[in-house]
Amino acid sequence: VHDTQIIHYKGESTKRSSIDETKIFYNAMHLFVKKHFASSMLVELILRSGIGFRKFFAFLGKRKLILFSVITDFILFNFSLYIAERFYIYLSDWPGFHDYHLPIIYTVPALIHIIVGSSFGVYKKDSLSVLKNFAAIIVSFFILSSITFFFKNLAYSRAVVIITYLLLFLTLTFWRTIAKLVFKVGADKYEVGKKTLIVGLNNYVIQIADKLKSKKTDLHSVTGLIGFSNKDIGKKIGELEVIGTTDNIEKIIRDKQVHEVIFSSQELSYNQMMKIVSKCQDENVEFKLIGDNLDFIVGKTSVSMLDDIPLIQISYNISNPLQKFIKSLFDYSQAIAALFFIYPFIYFITKVTKKQTVFRSFILSVPHIFTGKVSFVGPKKAESNGNLYLGKRGLTGLWYTENTDERDYEKLNIFYAKNQNIWLDLEILGKTLNKMWNTRP
């Protein structure tokens, strides 16, 4: 009989497959116990219980943000309810909640809010949504108000409900904002470059990658190539490496957080492409097909030219009237706050020390915002690309936070114009201050 051995090479087998390795691992442990310890019921029970608990905690570990959010919202809901009760007792002659109703009052309303929040997608394992939380608060307010209408014995005071939900708007928004901006927990991280996979193995893919990099309107980061069998993995075509196959492309998309998959029309049939698209339909990724002449990409909703062309009559976020209003409101309110609380001290310190730092220059430039031609965040120079408005000149922007060559500034400006919102501005400001403080002399 020949001797055989299995070599486990750094988990490469799971990387090359589409299996859920965590689930398979714990199922294998159960199978091992069943095979080798079935003779002792007590030992089997202890081991299986231990494996079950470990699997349960591994499951919770992947969803710790959901668990933390639910517990925090539950506590803050009841805290807001308690403060509302105390406040209304102070303002009126209302005696407060009856003791025998407290178990219901401090559990059911909070659970209703959490259930509503779950239905709105508030609780996710990788993000914290402030806007969805607003919607959940509004809906749960009306649901709770209708419940107190039907259950008269619990209908103590509409004023307490209103005060509770006003406090909820503040407390639930505050902790999510602090978590996103300060601790970077559940933050919707922006990616300056689109993470792209190219399906194909011939030299044609190198030309595709070069074309993508030369585009002025988008920044692309080619994550790797997708081959057609396991033996292709690890191969290099030019500077690009084959990191997966069409069999495990779904797992690669998820693990590498890919935004875009481009098919080479020379190597795949239409049926093969549709099979891949169907398999990955639950992933948040866009599939595109490149033309034979390398001059265009066909997507689900648009055709993008690979050669640079003038941008005509395109409307990005930065030119949206509502986004403009929110951005202006943010700029002026923060500029007023900085002018009163920070500017005088920085001005005085600069005059005394005769030293100018990047941070001091940033603060001393804040008054320029009131001219209406400067914003906290924007392009390095006020400009437009054809008829496309790219925003006011910014005191900071992606041109400062991203370590890129000046030749990429136009791409960064277009990326910012397309994706501008208050959260992106706040994240850029946070990165700016962090970079300024870390580079102080």
Short mmCIF file of N, CA and C in Angstrom, two decimals, residues 43-55:
data_model
loop_
_atom_site.label_atom_id
_atom_site.label_comp_id
_atom_site.label_asym_id
_atom_site.label_seq_id
_atom_site.Cartn_x
_atom_site.Cartn_y
_atom_site.Cartn_z
N VAL A 43 -18.48 12.49 26.94
CA VAL A 43 -17.39 13.21 26.26
C VAL A 43 -17.89 13.85 24.97
N GLU A 44 -18.69 13.09 24.22
CA GLU A 44 -19.25 13.64 22.97
C GLU A 44 -20.13 14.85 23.24
N LEU A 45 -20.94 14.77 24.30
CA LEU A 45 -21.82 15.88 24.66
C LEU A 45 -21.02 17.12 25.03
N ILE A 46 -19.95 16.93 25.83
CA ILE A 46 -19.12 18.06 26.25
C ILE A 46 -18.43 18.70 25.04
N LEU A 47 -17.83 17.87 24.19
CA LEU A 47 -17.12 18.39 23.02
C LEU A 47 -18.06 19.08 22.03
N ARG A 48 -19.21 18.43 21.78
CA ARG A 48 -20.17 19.04 20.85
C ARG A 48 -20.70 20.36 21.40
N SER A 49 -20.93 20.42 22.71
CA SER A 49 -21.41 21.66 23.33
C SER A 49 -20.36 22.76 23.19
N GLY A 50 -19.09 22.39 23.43
CA GLY A 50 -18.01 23.36 23.29
C GLY A 50 -17.90 23.88 21.87
N ILE A 51 -17.99 22.97 20.90
CA ILE A 51 -17.93 23.37 19.49
C ILE A 51 -19.11 24.27 19.14
N GLY A 52 -20.30 23.90 19.67
CA GLY A 52 -21.50 24.69 19.40
C GLY A 52 -21.37 26.10 19.95
N PHE A 53 -20.87 26.22 21.19
CA PHE A 53 -20.68 27.54 21.78
C PHE A 53 -19.65 28.35 21.00
N ARG A 54 -18.56 27.69 20.60
CA ARG A 54 -17.52 28.39 19.84
C ARG A 54 -18.05 28.86 18.50
N LYS A 55 -18.86 28.03 17.87
CA LYS A 55 -19.46 28.41 16.59
C LYS A 55 -20.41 29.59 16.78
#
